XYZ file of C-alpha atoms in Angstrom:
760
model
C -46.784 39.284 34.578
C -50.182 39.374 37.231
C -48.567 41.709 39.480
C -47.956 44.099 36.656
C -51.788 43.888 35.565
C -53.003 44.535 39.052
C -50.776 47.801 39.114
C -52.186 49.243 35.969
C -55.782 48.674 37.529
C -55.035 50.381 40.683
C -53.540 53.417 38.838
C -56.837 53.404 36.927
C -58.838 53.596 40.063
C -56.821 55.932 41.667
C -57.078 58.410 38.379
C -60.777 58.197 38.126
C -61.010 58.995 41.671
C -58.789 62.223 41.312
C -61.145 63.297 38.441
C -63.972 63.037 40.530
C -62.506 64.817 43.545
C -60.882 67.739 41.709
C -61.892 69.182 38.449
C -58.662 69.597 35.975
C -58.266 71.833 33.201
C -58.963 70.944 29.601
C -55.765 70.164 28.429
C -54.528 68.429 31.628
C -57.553 66.282 31.154
C -56.418 65.314 27.504
C -52.702 64.589 28.351
C -53.876 62.171 31.205
C -56.242 60.436 28.745
C -53.595 59.765 26.372
C -51.328 58.324 29.066
C -54.360 56.234 30.301
C -54.761 54.797 26.716
C -51.166 54.053 26.510
C -51.250 52.031 29.776
C -54.109 50.211 28.820
C -52.609 49.182 25.661
C -49.255 47.913 27.310
C -51.494 45.872 29.766
C -53.300 44.402 27.148
C -50.106 43.413 25.203
C -48.651 41.955 28.550
C -51.507 39.785 29.012
C -51.563 38.254 25.531
C -47.689 37.477 26.135
C -48.634 35.884 29.251
C -51.191 33.801 27.796
C -49.002 32.971 24.893
C -46.271 31.685 27.249
C -48.658 29.535 29.383
C -49.313 27.308 26.604
C -45.884 25.555 26.948
C -44.655 23.480 29.983
C -42.179 24.807 32.319
C -38.597 23.933 31.713
C -38.405 22.916 35.542
C -41.681 20.979 35.695
C -40.517 18.936 32.806
C -37.322 18.257 34.522
C -38.701 17.431 37.614
C -41.292 14.977 36.268
C -38.897 12.675 34.412
C -38.648 9.179 35.740
C -34.820 9.144 35.345
C -32.359 11.816 36.749
C -30.018 11.782 33.951
C -32.357 12.433 30.951
C -31.076 14.506 27.972
C -32.994 16.153 25.636
C -32.375 16.528 21.576
C -34.480 17.579 18.946
C -37.454 17.368 19.587
C -36.908 18.449 22.845
C -39.773 16.281 24.135
C -38.052 13.239 23.008
C -36.320 11.238 25.796
C -32.822 9.922 25.505
C -32.883 6.427 24.018
C -31.764 3.554 26.145
C -27.869 2.744 26.111
C -27.865 -0.579 27.750
C -27.384 -3.402 25.321
C -28.555 -7.095 25.882
C -26.994 -10.000 23.948
C -29.736 -11.369 21.744
C -29.084 -14.732 19.462
C -25.624 -15.631 18.350
C -25.697 -15.877 14.308
C -22.908 -17.952 12.882
C -21.021 -16.957 9.691
C -22.688 -18.642 6.237
C -20.712 -21.958 5.480
C -19.628 -20.431 2.227
C -17.764 -17.687 3.970
C -16.173 -19.737 6.806
C -15.139 -22.156 4.182
C -13.296 -19.554 2.391
C -11.678 -18.137 5.372
C -10.381 -21.753 6.424
C -9.133 -22.949 3.094
C -7.883 -19.862 1.280
C -4.445 -18.502 2.497
C -5.859 -14.990 3.354
C -4.089 -12.092 4.693
C -6.433 -9.750 5.332
C -10.252 -10.490 6.886
C -12.552 -7.542 7.939
C -16.388 -7.488 8.752
C -19.027 -4.780 9.492
C -22.752 -4.413 9.619
C -24.859 -2.573 7.331
C -28.074 -2.267 9.386
C -30.387 -0.275 7.263
C -30.529 -3.226 4.746
C -30.155 -5.920 7.207
C -26.716 -6.896 5.959
C -23.654 -8.110 7.141
C -20.242 -7.636 5.111
C -17.065 -9.745 5.385
C -13.961 -9.193 3.309
C -11.405 -12.143 2.612
C -8.629 -10.536 0.921
C -9.998 -9.511 -2.617
C -13.407 -11.011 -2.264
C -16.422 -9.149 -0.471
C -19.363 -11.078 0.817
C -22.739 -9.717 1.700
C -25.181 -11.765 3.497
C -28.562 -11.381 5.296
C -28.427 -11.991 9.112
C -32.176 -12.162 9.344
C -32.789 -14.245 6.423
C -30.056 -17.192 6.656
C -28.862 -18.422 3.527
C -28.995 -15.418 1.298
C -25.649 -13.710 0.334
C -23.695 -11.928 -2.397
C -20.202 -12.341 -3.560
C -18.196 -9.696 -5.413
C -14.578 -9.660 -6.151
C -12.065 -6.944 -6.515
C -8.549 -6.345 -7.955
C -6.972 -5.623 -4.669
C -7.898 -6.700 -1.071
C -11.032 -4.900 0.474
C -10.137 -2.774 3.827
C -13.607 -0.955 4.306
C -17.197 -0.706 3.108
C -19.921 1.901 3.493
C -23.609 2.125 2.744
C -24.995 5.157 1.108
C -29.016 4.632 1.610
C -30.001 6.978 -0.804
C -27.758 8.055 -3.819
C -27.603 11.685 -5.177
C -30.685 12.409 -7.023
C -30.238 12.284 -11.151
C -27.476 10.022 -11.240
C -28.910 6.485 -11.073
C -32.381 5.099 -12.190
C -34.986 3.827 -9.736
C -33.476 0.507 -9.989
C -30.533 1.481 -7.742
C -32.091 1.252 -4.064
C -28.521 1.923 -2.368
C -24.727 2.450 -3.256
C -21.880 0.444 -1.723
C -18.540 2.491 -1.048
C -16.003 -0.452 -1.074
C -12.291 0.752 -0.263
C -9.546 -1.316 -1.652
C -5.873 -0.639 -1.132
C -5.486 1.568 -3.966
C -8.970 2.975 -4.787
C -12.834 3.193 -3.496
C -15.032 1.898 -5.771
C -18.871 2.731 -5.770
C -20.880 -0.657 -6.285
C -24.822 -0.229 -6.909
C -27.107 -2.448 -4.821
C -30.056 -3.445 -6.653
C -33.310 -5.635 -5.393
C -33.897 -8.978 -7.587
C -36.910 -7.953 -9.862
C -36.968 -4.698 -8.579
C -38.908 -5.918 -5.295
C -38.191 -5.158 -1.681
C -35.401 -6.293 0.217
C -36.903 -9.623 1.108
C -36.360 -10.860 -2.104
C -32.645 -10.461 -2.131
C -30.273 -7.839 -3.704
C -27.290 -8.095 -6.324
C -24.495 -6.008 -6.785
C -23.741 -4.045 -9.979
C -20.398 -2.417 -10.865
C -20.558 1.208 -12.046
C -16.720 1.464 -12.718
C -16.974 5.218 -10.648
C -14.053 5.186 -8.531
C -11.302 7.324 -6.901
C -7.625 6.938 -5.957
C -6.772 6.722 -2.334
C -3.309 7.967 -3.175
C -1.417 5.663 -0.798
C -3.860 6.275 2.003
C -5.299 3.057 3.903
C -8.799 3.941 4.277
C -10.486 3.171 7.747
C -13.846 4.320 7.664
C -16.495 5.214 5.123
C -19.743 7.088 6.058
C -22.553 8.721 3.934
C -25.555 11.047 4.585
C -29.078 9.551 4.095
C -30.551 12.837 2.881
C -28.181 14.021 0.454
C -26.288 10.654 -0.510
C -22.997 12.388 0.207
C -20.196 9.770 0.833
C -17.018 10.769 3.101
C -13.934 8.446 3.924
C -10.876 8.724 5.694
C -7.620 6.775 6.766
C -4.061 6.653 7.580
C -3.233 10.294 6.649
C -5.656 11.924 8.968
C -7.611 13.544 6.128
C -11.401 13.941 5.553
C -12.329 13.338 1.884
C -15.617 13.413 0.054
C -16.559 11.330 -3.159
C -18.044 13.753 -5.646
C -20.313 11.664 -8.091
C -23.104 13.675 -9.125
C -23.647 15.304 -12.464
C -21.414 18.465 -13.298
C -21.938 21.330 -15.633
C -18.846 20.172 -17.886
C -18.856 17.550 -20.404
C -20.883 17.412 -23.868
C -20.314 13.972 -24.791
C -22.709 11.458 -26.174
C -24.564 9.043 -23.664
C -23.090 6.246 -25.845
C -19.353 7.450 -25.567
C -19.605 8.026 -22.015
C -21.116 4.578 -21.156
C -18.507 3.058 -23.551
C -15.632 4.730 -21.753
C -16.944 3.543 -18.332
C -17.469 0.105 -19.518
C -20.681 -0.145 -17.184
C -24.412 -1.303 -17.459
C -26.047 1.763 -18.735
C -29.443 0.741 -17.459
C -28.626 1.577 -14.060
C -27.743 5.268 -15.113
C -29.908 8.307 -16.170
C -28.929 9.223 -19.720
C -28.196 12.665 -18.878
C -25.557 11.592 -16.135
C -23.698 9.688 -18.980
C -23.527 12.990 -20.943
C -21.672 14.594 -17.776
C -20.454 11.936 -15.919
C -17.895 12.770 -13.046
C -16.254 10.840 -10.375
C -13.417 12.504 -8.037
C -12.523 13.199 -4.571
C -12.458 16.515 -2.751
C -10.375 16.965 0.686
C -11.779 18.984 3.643
C -8.351 19.074 5.592
C -5.471 20.632 4.675
C -2.167 20.724 6.478
C 0.898 23.045 6.617
C 3.257 20.268 5.167
C 1.575 20.605 1.707
C 2.705 24.222 1.380
C 6.518 23.539 2.653
C 9.460 22.608 0.708
C 10.284 19.038 0.874
C 13.000 19.132 3.391
C 11.020 21.088 5.962
C 7.852 18.870 5.460
C 9.106 16.554 8.514
C 8.646 19.793 10.831
C 4.960 19.593 10.852
C 3.060 16.639 12.745
C 0.363 14.952 10.989
C -3.230 15.075 12.336
C -3.321 11.253 13.214
C -5.140 8.365 11.476
C -8.966 8.670 11.202
C -10.522 5.866 13.557
C -14.118 6.568 13.355
C -16.918 8.739 11.797
C -20.152 9.601 13.347
C -22.865 11.666 11.553
C -25.679 13.642 13.299
C -28.479 13.749 10.523
C -30.650 16.135 12.280
C -27.970 18.820 13.219
C -26.204 18.013 9.808
C -22.853 17.649 11.778
C -19.987 15.164 10.891
C -17.586 14.125 13.614
C -13.984 12.602 12.903
C -12.165 10.759 15.725
C -8.551 10.731 15.558
C -5.915 8.262 16.937
C -4.323 10.930 18.591
C -7.707 11.901 20.578
C -8.370 14.915 18.424
C -12.278 15.385 17.124
C -12.727 17.328 13.611
C -16.408 18.905 13.646
C -17.618 19.610 10.276
C -20.959 21.845 9.796
C -22.436 20.271 6.796
C -24.930 23.197 6.307
C -28.909 23.414 6.716
C -29.379 21.504 3.794
C -26.753 19.279 4.069
C -24.792 20.276 0.899
C -21.911 22.324 2.688
C -18.717 21.233 4.503
C -16.956 23.554 6.839
C -14.320 22.561 9.492
C -16.166 24.355 12.571
C -13.398 23.523 15.451
C -10.795 20.767 16.505
C -10.964 19.628 20.215
C -8.691 17.065 22.084
C -10.416 14.817 24.867
C -7.355 13.229 26.144
C -7.710 14.130 29.620
C -4.906 11.784 30.724
C -2.402 14.361 30.014
C -3.844 16.856 32.819
C -1.617 15.611 35.689
C 1.515 16.449 33.467
C -0.011 19.787 32.848
C -0.361 20.606 36.142
C 3.106 20.299 37.189
C 4.337 22.904 34.491
C 1.326 25.323 34.910
C 3.155 27.770 37.383
C 6.153 27.487 34.912
C 3.694 28.787 31.858
C 2.782 31.698 34.254
C 6.355 32.501 34.680
C 6.898 32.368 30.657
C 3.560 34.705 30.624
C 5.325 37.179 32.999
C 8.390 37.319 31.092
C 6.599 38.235 27.588
C 4.473 40.748 29.442
C 4.841 44.386 30.284
C 8.240 44.409 32.538
C 7.967 48.313 33.966
C 6.334 46.743 37.049
C 7.837 43.556 37.412
C 11.289 44.294 38.996
C 10.261 44.032 42.791
C 8.372 40.712 41.791
C 11.172 39.146 39.967
C 13.494 40.037 42.772
C 11.434 38.370 45.382
C 10.837 35.120 43.322
C 14.639 35.077 42.753
C 15.635 35.375 46.534
C 12.802 33.292 47.782
C 12.015 30.573 45.281
C 15.269 29.856 43.874
C 13.977 26.333 42.412
C 10.977 27.757 40.966
C 12.641 30.802 39.155
C 15.692 29.611 38.093
C 18.933 31.362 36.656
C 17.714 30.590 33.411
C 14.292 31.965 33.844
C 16.141 35.193 35.167
C 18.275 35.304 31.934
C 14.873 34.550 29.843
C 13.254 37.416 31.586
C 16.017 39.778 31.144
C 16.200 38.912 27.463
C 12.663 39.862 26.914
C 13.214 43.133 28.679
C 16.114 44.160 26.403
C 14.277 43.151 23.456
C 11.199 45.422 24.637
C 13.630 47.956 25.181
C 15.067 47.761 21.481
C 11.679 48.157 19.946
C 11.090 51.071 21.564
C 14.753 52.589 20.978
C 15.812 54.849 18.209
C 17.533 52.938 15.470
C 20.647 54.766 16.711
C 20.629 52.813 20.084
C 18.680 49.899 19.284
C 21.886 47.765 18.421
C 23.026 48.089 22.018
C 19.565 46.491 23.255
C 19.797 43.825 20.956
C 23.041 42.337 21.758
C 22.243 42.444 25.268
C 19.022 40.345 24.632
C 20.921 38.051 22.264
C 23.406 37.453 24.972
C 20.775 37.085 27.599
C 18.917 34.547 25.628
C 21.988 32.345 24.864
C 22.636 31.949 28.306
C 19.067 30.747 28.883
C 18.459 28.667 25.760
C 20.445 25.583 26.833
C 17.142 24.805 28.769
C 14.537 25.043 25.842
C 14.306 21.618 24.765
C 10.443 21.496 24.305
C 8.023 22.163 21.839
C 6.858 25.156 23.879
C 10.335 26.349 23.951
C 10.626 26.143 20.147
C 7.414 28.335 19.829
C 9.141 30.961 22.327
C 12.343 30.815 19.936
C 10.390 31.243 16.693
C 8.436 34.228 18.434
C 11.901 35.958 19.277
C 13.312 35.322 15.840
C 10.144 36.984 14.520
C 10.853 40.002 16.518
C 14.705 39.882 15.499
C 13.952 39.748 11.834
C 11.675 42.771 12.368
C 14.394 44.547 13.698
C 16.587 43.225 10.853
C 19.076 41.825 13.368
C 19.851 38.454 11.594
C 22.965 37.883 13.628
C 20.637 37.142 16.613
C 18.604 34.973 14.433
C 21.106 32.863 13.483
C 23.189 32.747 16.543
C 20.248 31.774 18.959
C 18.486 29.428 16.338
C 21.724 27.615 16.055
C 22.310 27.537 19.900
C 18.912 25.730 20.502
C 19.375 23.426 17.702
C 22.790 22.220 19.405
C 20.406 21.159 22.474
C 19.205 18.193 20.214
C 22.223 17.395 18.227
C 23.292 14.267 20.539
C 19.908 13.299 21.313
C 18.717 13.442 17.424
C 21.590 10.770 16.556
C 20.053 8.221 19.068
C 16.342 9.108 19.120
C 14.590 6.252 17.143
C 11.157 8.141 17.229
C 12.896 10.891 15.236
C 11.157 13.614 17.603
C 14.415 14.998 18.544
C 15.590 15.531 14.986
C 12.061 17.241 14.266
C 13.105 19.724 17.055
C 16.351 20.260 15.693
C 15.183 21.308 12.440
C 12.139 23.150 13.853
C 15.135 25.475 15.357
C 17.148 25.359 12.066
C 14.034 26.332 9.998
C 13.665 29.668 11.824
C 16.988 30.557 9.691
C 15.486 29.221 6.488
C 12.238 31.204 6.837
C 14.164 34.514 7.692
C 16.711 33.788 4.759
C 13.417 33.176 2.318
C 11.936 36.452 3.567
C 14.907 38.507 2.475
C 15.520 36.623 -0.720
C 12.080 37.031 -1.973
C 11.839 40.462 -0.588
C 8.575 39.678 1.178
C 7.274 41.829 4.008
C 3.684 41.107 3.777
C 3.897 38.035 6.238
C 5.291 40.255 9.261
C 2.549 41.532 11.668
C 3.973 44.852 12.225
C 7.321 46.206 12.107
C 9.087 48.787 14.442
C 9.855 51.231 11.683
C 7.689 51.950 8.478
C 7.638 48.659 6.416
C 9.095 49.077 3.195
C 10.569 46.995 0.376
C 14.296 46.545 0.375
C 16.467 47.958 -2.112
C 18.761 45.421 -3.949
C 21.815 46.679 -2.090
C 20.128 46.423 1.172
C 18.765 42.991 0.466
C 21.964 41.512 -0.695
C 23.721 43.096 2.352
C 21.142 41.161 4.614
C 21.699 38.213 2.884
C 25.321 38.057 3.216
C 24.871 38.780 6.765
C 22.584 35.449 7.261
C 25.145 33.539 4.932
C 28.385 34.758 7.013
C 27.141 33.764 10.580
C 25.248 30.501 9.004
C 28.427 29.121 7.578
C 30.591 29.667 10.631
C 28.410 26.815 11.907
C 30.166 23.351 12.276
C 26.934 21.564 12.145
C 27.242 19.469 9.105
C 23.359 18.635 9.224
C 22.806 22.600 9.212
C 25.072 22.946 6.152
C 23.228 20.223 4.535
C 20.015 21.736 5.046
C 20.902 25.023 4.021
C 22.484 24.013 0.859
C 19.586 21.678 0.099
C 17.186 24.769 0.655
C 19.242 27.046 -1.666
C 19.381 24.294 -4.478
C 15.825 23.678 -4.314
C 14.911 27.296 -4.439
C 17.476 28.068 -7.519
C 19.713 30.104 -5.738
C 22.812 28.652 -7.684
C 24.739 31.936 -7.666
C 24.915 32.012 -3.838
C 25.521 28.520 -3.632
C 28.577 28.688 -6.017
C 29.821 31.717 -3.831
C 30.087 29.784 -0.559
C 33.384 28.835 0.754
C 33.003 26.182 3.170
C 34.466 22.469 3.861
C 30.791 20.950 3.327
C 30.243 22.543 -0.065
C 32.294 20.500 -2.250
C 30.964 16.996 -0.768
C 27.533 18.225 -1.557
C 27.696 19.401 -4.935
C 29.717 16.661 -6.090
C 26.981 14.350 -5.236
C 24.128 16.991 -6.234
C 25.331 18.991 -9.139
C 28.756 18.332 -10.614
C 28.080 21.283 -13.177
C 27.782 23.730 -10.146
C 30.799 22.192 -8.757
C 32.841 22.984 -11.950
C 31.410 26.392 -11.825
C 32.569 27.052 -8.364
C 35.990 25.804 -9.030
C 36.254 28.236 -12.211
C 34.910 30.853 -10.003
C 37.615 30.278 -7.579
C 40.132 30.218 -10.380
C 40.973 26.669 -9.639
C 41.190 25.571 -13.249
C 43.336 22.215 -12.803
C 40.829 21.048 -10.272
C 37.945 21.679 -12.525
C 39.537 19.957 -15.662
C 40.276 17.034 -13.217
C 36.471 16.837 -12.646
C 35.673 17.156 -16.538
C 38.286 14.440 -17.056
C 36.979 11.715 -14.381
C 33.298 12.423 -16.279
C 34.968 11.945 -19.481
C 36.174 8.343 -18.391
C 33.142 7.423 -16.455
C 32.503 3.878 -16.990
C 29.987 2.210 -14.271
C 29.905 -1.384 -14.609
C 27.032 -1.754 -12.293
C 24.830 0.002 -14.557
C 23.558 -0.757 -17.978
C 25.938 0.064 -20.741
C 23.820 2.967 -22.231
C 23.410 4.461 -18.801
C 27.067 5.569 -19.414
C 27.896 8.708 -21.399
C 27.789 8.381 -25.108
C 30.831 9.218 -27.142
C 29.570 12.815 -27.872
C 29.214 13.630 -23.987
C 32.785 12.278 -23.437
C 34.467 14.243 -26.572
C 32.424 17.410 -24.841
C 33.908 16.699 -21.454
C 37.417 16.460 -22.656
C 37.276 19.644 -24.558
C 36.095 21.444 -21.529
C 38.911 19.850 -19.570
C 41.036 21.178 -22.528
C 39.549 24.712 -21.961
C 40.235 24.504 -18.036
C 43.857 23.775 -18.560
C 44.388 26.651 -21.262
C 42.708 29.126 -18.606
C 45.597 28.612 -16.002
C 47.903 31.631 -16.112
C 51.260 29.681 -16.421
C 50.476 27.265 -19.326
C 53.828 25.692 -18.795
C 52.688 24.352 -15.504
C 50.049 22.086 -17.415
C 52.129 21.519 -20.807
C 51.941 17.579 -19.897
C 48.677 17.653 -18.852
C 47.692 19.538 -22.316
C 49.551 17.288 -24.403
C 47.634 14.133 -22.988
C 44.281 15.761 -23.396
C 45.022 16.861 -26.791
C 46.365 13.133 -27.614
C 42.827 11.729 -26.022
C 40.931 14.386 -28.100
C 42.579 12.761 -31.355
C 41.944 9.266 -30.376
C 38.092 10.447 -29.729
C 37.985 11.791 -32.884
C 39.259 8.550 -34.622
C 36.925 6.594 -32.630
C 33.773 8.923 -33.886
C 34.952 8.215 -37.672
C 35.223 4.233 -36.849
C 31.768 4.628 -35.312
C 30.325 6.380 -38.450
C 31.798 4.311 -40.759
C 30.701 1.177 -38.794
C 27.240 2.517 -38.724
C 26.960 2.963 -42.443
C 28.489 -0.423 -43.309
C 25.948 -1.907 -40.867
C 22.969 -0.344 -42.597
C 24.265 -1.416 -45.814
C 24.381 -5.015 -44.634
C 20.839 -4.957 -42.997
C 19.456 -3.683 -46.651
C 21.082 -6.849 -47.912
C 20.553 -9.483 -45.264
C 18.396 -12.532 -45.595
C 20.248 -15.378 -44.200
C 20.785 -16.609 -40.808
C 24.698 -16.093 -41.140
C 23.997 -12.496 -41.783
C 21.621 -12.186 -38.756
C 24.571 -13.072 -36.492
C 26.880 -10.699 -38.229
C 24.430 -8.104 -37.763
C 24.096 -8.779 -34.251
C 27.900 -8.654 -33.405
C 28.144 -5.507 -35.353
C 25.349 -3.976 -33.304
C 27.334 -4.952 -29.946
C 30.467 -3.331 -31.313
C 28.305 -0.208 -32.131
C 27.070 -0.189 -28.571
C 30.496 -0.511 -27.482
C 31.854 2.402 -29.729
C 29.022 4.595 -28.726
C 29.149 4.110 -24.867
C 32.697 3.308 -23.991
C 36.023 4.997 -24.718
C 38.951 3.074 -26.044
C 42.983 3.736 -27.052
C 44.257 3.671 -30.179
C 45.485 0.166 -30.292
C 42.186 -1.165 -29.236
C 40.318 0.714 -31.914
C 42.724 -0.416 -34.363
C 43.098 -4.286 -33.505
C 39.267 -4.838 -32.343
C 37.299 -2.801 -34.464
C 39.178 -1.087 -37.747
C 41.167 -4.050 -38.633
C 38.182 -6.309 -37.932
C 35.874 -4.421 -40.181
C 38.692 -3.325 -42.860
C 37.981 0.507 -41.561
C 40.975 2.850 -42.651
C 40.102 6.105 -40.805
C 43.534 6.761 -39.503
C 44.991 9.902 -41.050
C 48.949 9.878 -41.802
C 49.504 12.607 -39.381
C 47.672 10.555 -36.657
C 49.851 7.589 -37.497
C 53.174 9.698 -37.377
C 52.238 11.086 -34.087
C 51.361 7.323 -32.845
C 54.514 6.218 -34.178
C 56.769 8.902 -32.216
C 54.877 8.056 -29.153
C 55.584 4.367 -29.691
C 59.434 5.097 -30.227
C 59.504 6.989 -27.289
C 58.076 4.634 -25.110
C 60.144 1.807 -26.728
C 63.440 3.901 -25.898
C 62.541 4.800 -22.736
C 61.874 0.801 -21.656
C 64.977 -0.230 -23.530
C 67.134 2.132 -21.212
C 66.098 0.960 -18.259
C 68.878 -0.390 -15.899
C 69.703 -4.060 -16.403
C 68.066 -4.986 -13.049
C 64.685 -3.960 -14.540
C 65.042 -6.554 -17.350
C 65.056 -9.430 -14.867
C 61.243 -8.589 -14.570
C 59.461 -10.914 -17.077
C 56.980 -8.036 -18.045
C 59.949 -6.266 -19.484
C 60.923 -8.420 -22.226
C 56.895 -9.025 -23.244
C 56.464 -5.465 -23.455
C 59.547 -4.815 -25.524
C 58.546 -7.400 -28.014
C 54.960 -6.079 -28.081
C 56.453 -2.333 -28.802
C 58.516 -3.809 -31.423
C 55.584 -5.951 -33.166
C 53.243 -2.775 -33.094
C 55.808 -0.272 -34.276
C 56.654 -2.759 -37.392
C 52.890 -3.158 -38.227
C 52.245 0.888 -38.145
C 55.226 1.522 -40.307
C 53.980 -0.956 -42.732
C 50.523 0.389 -42.619
C 51.862 3.892 -43.079
C 53.857 2.983 -45.996
C 50.909 1.435 -47.518
C 48.964 4.436 -47.210
C-alpha cells in the first residue's frame, strides 16, 4: 500500500517538472490536469483502506503470539478454545430414596443423566422418574408414568406464547410408547435454590414403536428434537397454531391439566404433534420391496451448536447428519450426511484399482482398445476374463445406443451375451448398482429380454447363500436384483416415461397395443424362470397392484399354490378361464363344506354362504361341454342344495319359535331352554348337516315339520336304493358286524319316513 502511494507522489513531481520545462498547449494541460486529479483521488482512497486495515491485528501475529500451538478459534474469533482436560472432583452418591428403590424393587430398566443448566440429575427406575439436586443434598422430586422411562431432555426456555411465567423449564420425558412434556416450576415462584416441582401437561406425542435414545432442545427458541432406534430425527411441535376456535374451558377439560400454567390463548388453539425431518426410500416402496433399502442406523447422540444454529445427529453406523436451523433458529434443513468411519480405508484401498477398471469400462471406448489388450496380456490377475466380458458388454451397449433401430437388436443381444458371461462375479452392492444401470439402459432401448435374463442371472448368484445367511444381507441383494424386473414392469404397466433420464429415440407414451406387447414380453421371460422366490415376488407384486387380469392369465406351476393361499376367488376365475370347470366346482364344493374346528364356530361360513358356494359349484358343473360326464356329480350337488334349503327352513322356523319363547319366558326353566335353542341356532347357522341329522336332532326335537312331500319321496327312494345295494352284497360281506347294524338302521329309518309321509 505504501509503495503505491510513493509511486503516485513521484509521478506528481515528474509532472510538475515537465510543466515547468516545456509549456504545453491548453487542451493538453487540461487533459493532464484531469488525470492528475483522478490519481490523487485514488491515492486518497488507498490511504483510507490502509488506515482501516491497520486497526485490526494480523492473523499471523495472532497465531504466533498464542501460548499453545494448537488453539482453535470460534465465534467470536478472539475467544480461545476451552480446556478439554477433565479432572475428577467430588463423588456424589445417589440419594437414599433412589438407592433403596433400585435395590428393593424388581426393576427391569434403570437409566441416569444430567440436567446441568438446572444443577439436577435424573434417574429412572422402570416407570418412576427421580429428579435430585446434586449441589444441594436432600432435595429431590418423584414423578410416575404409565410406561418405563427411557430418555429425558431439558428445554431451558419453552416456546413463547404457550406457558405462563410460572413455567421456567420443560422436561421432555420419553417412555416406551410416547414422549410427554412435563412443566418445571419453582416452589413459590422463587429461584432454583428454593426447590422445584413437576406439573403434568398432558401434551404428548406417540413414538410409533420407536425406542427414543436422545432428546435435545434449543435454548433460544424452545424447539425439542428426539431420535431413536429407527434412525429418524423428529421434532415436537407444541406451540400455538392458527387452527382451532374452541373455548379455553373446553380445551382445558379435554387436556385434563392445570390451566394456571397455560396462557389462555394457547388453550384456545392447543396443538402437540411431531414432525420428521428425515425420510427414507422404504416409505415409498411396496411392502415386499421395503426390505431392499437399508435403514440409517440408530440415533446415538445429538449435539447442538447454538451459536451457528446447527444440529448434529450421530448414528450407530458412523453417519453424522448435519441440520441447519436457520439464522433465527426456526428452520430445519438437512445439509449433508457424512461418515467418519476411517477403519474401512484399508479395505477400500485393496479395490481402488478395480474401481478404476469399472470406470474405464463405462467410459468412452473408442481409444481404449490398445490399453485393454495390454492389460489382458500383461496383468491377467488384475484384468480378469470377467472384466474383459464386462468391458465388451459396455462396448456393445454403447454401440446399440448409437445404432439405428433396425441394427440395434444385434448389438443388444451381443451385450447381453457378454454380460451373462461376466455376471457370475457380481456379488457385491457395487455390482448391483452396475446391474441397475445396465437394466435402465436396456429399458430405454425397450430390450426387456435383457432386463429379465440379466437380473435373474445375477439373482442366481445369491440363491444358495440367501438360504443359509442368518443376517439376511444376501437375501436383500437377491431381491435387489429381482427388483430390477419389477421396476421395469411397473414402468411399462403404468406407461410412465417420466422417470427415464433420457432416451435414444424420442420419448413418447406407449400406445395400448405396444404396452401390452412389452408386458407380455416381460412376463414371458419371467415365467420361464424356475426360481420359486421370484415367482412369489412377482405374483405378490401383481396382486398388490391390482393386476388380477394378468395374474389369472399366468400359466405356471407356482400360480395355483399362490392363489390357493392368497385369493380363492381368483383361483376359481383362473380355472374358469382355462375351462377347468370340474376343478373349479371342486373348489366351490370344498369352500361350502369348510369346517375349521380350530377357530370359533362363527368364523366358519354361514348357511347362506354355503348355499351360495354349492350353487356356484352347480353352475360350474353345468358349464362342462359333455354334461353326461358329470351326471353323478350334478345329482349329488342338487341333493345337497335340497338339504341346504331344508336346513334354511328349519333355521327360520326355529328362530321364530325362539323369538316367541323369549317374549313369554320369565322362569329359570325357560332361560335354560333359551340357551339350548340359541346353541342349536348357532349350529344350524354355521354348520352343514345331512337330512337325517336335521330330522332327528332339530326337526323332531322342536316339532318342526318343514319337510315337503316331494323331498321325502326323493329321500325315501335314496334310502331304498341304499338298502337294496347293501342287501345285495355277497354273503362274505355279511360277516362284518357293521353290515347287519347298517341294514337295521336303514330298515328303521325307512319305516319312520313312510309313516311320516302317510301322516302328511
